[in-house]
Amino acid sequence: KNEVEQSPQNLTAQEGEFITINCSYSVGISALHWLQQHPGGGIVSLFMLSSGKKKHGRLIATINIQEKHSSLHITASHPRDSAVYICAVVVTSGSRLTFGEGTQLTVNP
Amino acid sequence: ETGVTQTPRHLVMGMTNKKSLKCEQHLGHNAMYWYKQSAKKPLELMFVYNFKEQTENNSVPSRFSPECPNSSHLFLHLHTLQPEDSALYLCASSQEWAGTSGNNEQFFGPGTRLTVL
């Protein structure tokens, strides 16, 4: 079993819908990252958080340390949001980075 | 030029070739990373350099040899690769090493798409 699990693996939505992507982890962490990878490979860091909630534009990330769970929300989704969203954690034991398998999001017009 | 750049963007090589991937960051960061992304697999961290010193080597085969001459440049030297090494190789940097509790937000380069024949 992976230390970082994302759900769903694939998600298709209509433009304008509210989207939630989930990340659960089974280890102690010092930080969690949400990354966005567009076709062609380029990766952009969206959020780094260790507690609470962060918001950038239409994107919101939350983390619950006790429940070992984080969510990425996209409000008023748009076709340009179509990408793979990756959750990564900094594991406190060994200070290593571990990645989830990613969620492929497709937003249709 | 700003951000993290990688060259070449695409590389095709035979199993007996020797080639090098280059990464350069213009962000004043102290930590740099090499990642491998194979088809339908999660990102795999290969190497971490913090202040030019290698701090992590995730059991990477010796046919991959990293070099960090200064905090702005990172190389990945490749020799006698196998077809299964074909993948997207991504470089990233962060102000501080991701293993610390400091500013470890990572900035990624566009990647090098490597094909080993």
Coordinates of N, CA, C and O in Angstrom, one line a residue, chain B residues 31-114:
Chain B
A31 N 18.6 24.3 -2.6 CA 18.4 22.9 -2.8 C 17.9 22.6 -4.2 O 17.1 23.4 -4.8
M32 N 18.4 21.5 -4.8 CA 18.0 21.1 -6.1 C 17.8 19.6 -6.1 O 18.4 18.8 -5.3
Y33 N 16.9 19.2 -7.0 CA 16.4 17.8 -7.0 C 16.3 17.2 -8.4 O 16.0 18.0 -9.3
W34 N 16.6 15.9 -8.5 CA 16.3 15.2 -9.8 C 15.2 14.2 -9.5 O 15.2 13.5 -8.5
Y35 N 14.2 14.2 -10.4 CA 13.0 13.3 -10.3 C 13.0 12.5 -11.6 O 13.3 13.0 -12.7
K36 N 12.4 11.3 -11.5 CA 12.1 10.5 -12.6 C 10.6 10.2 -12.7 O 10.0 9.9 -11.6
Q37 N 10.0 10.4 -13.8 CA 8.6 10.1 -13.9 C 8.4 9.2 -15.1 O 8.5 9.6 -16.3
S38 N 8.1 7.9 -14.8 CA 7.8 6.9 -15.8 C 6.3 6.9 -16.1 O 5.5 7.4 -15.2
A39 N 5.9 6.4 -17.2 CA 4.5 6.3 -17.6 C 3.7 5.6 -16.5 O 4.0 4.6 -16.1
K40 N 2.6 6.3 -16.1 CA 1.6 5.7 -15.2 C 2.2 5.3 -13.8 O 1.7 4.4 -13.2
K41 N 3.3 6.0 -13.4 CA 3.9 5.8 -12.1 C 4.0 7.2 -11.4 O 4.1 8.2 -12.1
P42 N 4.0 7.1 -10.1 CA 4.2 8.4 -9.4 C 5.6 9.0 -9.6 O 6.5 8.2 -10.0
L43 N 5.8 10.2 -9.4 CA 7.1 10.8 -9.4 C 8.0 10.1 -8.4 O 7.6 9.7 -7.3
E44 N 9.2 9.9 -8.8 CA 10.2 9.2 -8.0 C 11.4 10.2 -7.8 O 12.0 10.7 -8.7
L45 N 11.6 10.5 -6.5 CA 12.8 11.3 -6.2 C 14.1 10.5 -6.3 O 14.2 9.4 -5.8
M46 N 15.0 11.1 -7.1 CA 16.3 10.4 -7.3 C 17.4 10.9 -6.4 O 18.0 10.1 -5.7
F47 N 17.6 12.2 -6.5 CA 18.8 12.8 -5.8 C 18.3 14.1 -5.2 O 17.5 14.8 -5.8
V48 N 18.9 14.5 -4.1 CA 18.7 15.8 -3.5 C 20.1 16.4 -3.2 O 21.0 15.7 -2.7
Y49 N 20.3 17.7 -3.6 CA 21.5 18.4 -3.3 C 21.1 19.6 -2.4 O 20.2 20.4 -2.8
N50 N 21.8 19.8 -1.3 CA 21.5 20.9 -0.5 C 22.8 21.7 -0.3 O 23.8 21.1 0.2
F51 N 22.9 22.9 -0.7 CA 24.2 23.7 -0.6 C 25.3 22.9 -1.3 O 26.4 22.7 -0.7
K52 N 25.0 22.3 -2.5 CA 26.0 21.6 -3.3 C 26.3 20.2 -2.8 O 27.1 19.5 -3.4
E53 N 25.8 19.9 -1.6 CA 26.1 18.5 -1.0 C 25.0 17.6 -1.3 O 23.8 17.9 -1.0
Q54 N 25.3 16.4 -1.7 CA 24.2 15.4 -1.9 C 23.7 14.9 -0.6 O 24.5 14.4 0.3
T55 N 22.4 15.1 -0.4 CA 21.8 14.7 0.9 C 20.9 13.5 0.8 O 20.5 12.9 1.8
E56 N 20.6 13.1 -0.5 CA 19.7 12.0 -0.6 C 20.0 11.3 -2.0 O 20.2 11.9 -3.0
N57 N 20.1 10.0 -1.9 CA 20.2 9.1 -3.1 C 19.3 8.0 -2.9 O 19.6 7.1 -2.1
N58 N 18.2 8.0 -3.6 CA 17.2 7.0 -3.3 C 17.4 5.7 -4.1 O 16.7 5.3 -5.0
S59 N 18.5 5.0 -3.8 CA 18.9 3.7 -4.3 C 18.9 3.8 -5.9 O 18.3 2.9 -6.5
V60 N 19.4 4.8 -6.4 CA 19.5 5.0 -7.9 C 20.6 4.2 -8.4 O 21.7 4.3 -7.9
P61 N 20.4 3.5 -9.5 CA 21.5 2.7 -10.1 C 22.7 3.6 -10.5 O 22.5 4.8 -10.9
S62 N 23.9 3.1 -10.5 CA 25.1 3.9 -10.7 C 25.2 4.4 -12.2 O 26.1 5.2 -12.4
R63 N 24.4 3.9 -13.1 CA 24.4 4.4 -14.4 C 23.9 5.8 -14.5 O 24.0 6.5 -15.5
F64 N 23.3 6.3 -13.4 CA 22.9 7.7 -13.2 C 23.9 8.3 -12.3 O 24.0 7.9 -11.1
S65 N 24.6 9.4 -12.7 CA 25.6 10.0 -11.9 C 25.3 11.5 -11.8 O 25.4 12.2 -12.8
P66 N 24.9 12.0 -10.6 CA 24.6 13.5 -10.5 C 25.9 14.3 -10.2 O 26.9 13.7 -9.7
E67 N 25.8 15.5 -10.6 CA 26.9 16.4 -10.3 C 26.3 17.8 -10.0 O 25.4 18.3 -10.7
C68 N 26.7 18.4 -8.9 CA 26.2 19.8 -8.6 C 27.4 20.7 -8.3 O 27.9 20.8 -7.2
P69 N 27.9 21.4 -9.3 CA 29.1 22.2 -9.2 C 28.9 23.5 -8.4 O 29.8 24.0 -7.8
N70 N 27.7 23.9 -8.4 CA 27.3 25.1 -7.5 C 25.8 25.1 -7.3 O 25.1 24.2 -7.9
S71 N 25.3 26.0 -6.5 CA 23.9 25.9 -6.1 C 22.9 26.2 -7.2 O 21.8 26.0 -7.1
S72 N 23.5 26.7 -8.3 CA 22.6 27.1 -9.5 C 22.5 26.0 -10.6 O 21.6 26.1 -11.4
H73 N 23.4 25.1 -10.5 CA 23.5 24.1 -11.6 C 23.5 22.7 -11.1 O 24.1 22.4 -10.1
L74 N 22.8 21.9 -11.8 CA 22.7 20.4 -11.5 C 22.8 19.6 -12.8 O 22.1 20.0 -13.7
F75 N 23.6 18.6 -12.8 CA 23.7 17.7 -14.0 C 23.3 16.3 -13.6 O 23.5 15.9 -12.4
L76 N 22.9 15.6 -14.6 CA 22.7 14.2 -14.5 C 23.4 13.5 -15.6 O 23.0 13.6 -16.8
H77 N 24.5 12.8 -15.3 CA 25.3 12.1 -16.3 C 24.7 10.7 -16.5 O 24.5 10.0 -15.5
L78 N 24.5 10.3 -17.7 CA 23.9 9.1 -18.1 C 24.9 8.2 -18.9 O 25.5 8.7 -19.8
H79 N 25.0 6.9 -18.5 CA 25.8 6.0 -19.3 C 25.3 4.6 -19.2 O 24.9 4.2 -18.1
T80 N 25.4 3.9 -20.3 CA 24.9 2.5 -20.4 C 23.5 2.3 -19.8 O 23.3 1.5 -18.9
L81 N 22.6 3.2 -20.3 CA 21.2 3.1 -19.8 C 20.5 1.9 -20.4 O 21.0 1.4 -21.4
Q82 N 19.4 1.6 -19.8 CA 18.5 0.5 -20.3 C 17.2 1.1 -20.9 O 16.8 2.2 -20.5
P83 N 16.6 0.4 -21.8 CA 15.3 0.9 -22.3 C 14.3 1.3 -21.2 O 13.5 2.3 -21.4
E84 N 14.3 0.6 -20.1 CA 13.3 0.9 -19.0 C 13.7 2.2 -18.3 O 12.9 2.7 -17.5
D85 N 14.8 2.8 -18.6 CA 15.2 4.1 -18.1 C 14.5 5.3 -18.9 O 14.6 6.4 -18.5
S86 N 13.8 4.9 -20.0 CA 13.1 5.9 -20.7 C 12.0 6.5 -19.8 O 11.2 5.8 -19.2
A87 N 12.0 7.8 -19.7 CA 11.1 8.5 -18.8 C 11.2 10.0 -19.0 O 12.1 10.5 -19.7
L88 N 10.4 10.7 -18.2 CA 10.6 12.2 -18.1 C 11.4 12.5 -16.9 O 11.1 12.0 -15.8
Y89 N 12.5 13.2 -17.1 CA 13.4 13.5 -15.9 C 13.2 15.0 -15.6 O 13.4 15.9 -16.4
L90 N 12.8 15.2 -14.4 CA 12.4 16.6 -13.9 C 13.4 17.1 -12.9 O 13.8 16.3 -12.0
C91 N 13.8 18.3 -13.0 CA 14.6 19.0 -12.1 C 13.8 20.0 -11.3 O 12.8 20.6 -11.8
A92 N 14.1 20.2 -10.0 CA 13.3 21.2 -9.2 C 14.3 21.8 -8.3 O 15.4 21.3 -8.0
S93 N 13.9 23.0 -7.8 CA 14.7 23.6 -6.7 C 13.8 24.2 -5.7 O 12.6 24.4 -5.9
S94 N 14.3 24.4 -4.5 CA 13.6 25.1 -3.4 C 14.5 25.9 -2.6 O 15.8 25.7 -2.6
Q95 N 14.0 26.9 -1.9 CA 14.8 27.8 -1.1 C 15.6 27.0 -0.1 O 16.8 27.2 0.1
E96 N 14.9 26.2 0.6 CA 15.5 25.3 1.6 C 15.2 23.8 1.2 O 14.2 23.6 0.5
W97 N 16.0 22.9 1.7 CA 15.8 21.5 1.5 C 14.4 21.1 1.9 O 13.9 21.5 3.0
A98 N 13.7 20.3 1.1 CA 12.3 19.8 1.5 C 12.3 19.0 2.8 O 11.2 18.9 3.3
G99 N 13.4 18.6 3.3 CA 13.4 17.8 4.5 C 13.4 18.7 5.7 O 13.2 18.2 6.9
T100 N 13.4 20.0 5.6 CA 13.4 20.9 6.7 C 11.9 21.5 6.8 O 11.1 21.3 5.9
S101 N 11.7 22.2 7.8 CA 10.4 22.8 8.0 C 10.3 24.2 7.5 O 9.4 24.9 7.7
G102 N 11.3 24.6 6.8 CA 11.4 25.9 6.2 C 10.7 26.1 4.9 O 9.8 25.3 4.6
N103 N 11.1 27.0 4.1 CA 10.5 27.3 2.9 C 10.9 26.3 1.8 O 11.9 26.5 1.2
N104 N 10.2 25.2 1.7 CA 10.6 24.1 0.8 C 9.7 24.0 -0.4 O 9.6 22.9 -1.0
E105 N 8.9 25.0 -0.7 CA 8.1 25.0 -1.9 C 9.0 24.8 -3.1 O 10.0 25.5 -3.3
Q106 N 8.7 23.8 -3.9 CA 9.5 23.4 -5.0 C 9.1 24.1 -6.3 O 7.9 24.2 -6.6
F107 N 10.0 24.5 -7.1 CA 9.8 25.0 -8.5 C 10.4 24.0 -9.5 O 11.6 23.7 -9.4
F108 N 9.6 23.6 -10.4 CA 10.0 22.6 -11.4 C 10.4 23.1 -12.7 O 9.9 24.1 -13.2
G109 N 11.4 22.5 -13.3 CA 11.7 22.7 -14.7 C 10.8 22.0 -15.6 O 9.9 21.2 -15.2
P110 N 10.9 22.2 -16.9 CA 10.0 21.6 -17.9 C 10.2 20.1 -18.1 O 9.4 19.4 -18.7
G111 N 11.4 19.6 -17.7 CA 11.7 18.2 -17.9 C 12.4 17.9 -19.2 O 12.4 18.7 -20.1
T112 N 13.1 16.8 -19.2 CA 13.8 16.2 -20.3 C 13.1 14.9 -20.6 O 13.1 14.0 -19.8
R113 N 12.5 14.7 -21.8 CA 11.9 13.5 -22.2 C 13.0 12.6 -22.8 O 13.5 12.9 -23.9
L114 N 13.4 11.5 -22.1 CA 14.5 10.7 -22.5 C 13.9 9.4 -23.1 O 13.1 8.7 -22.4

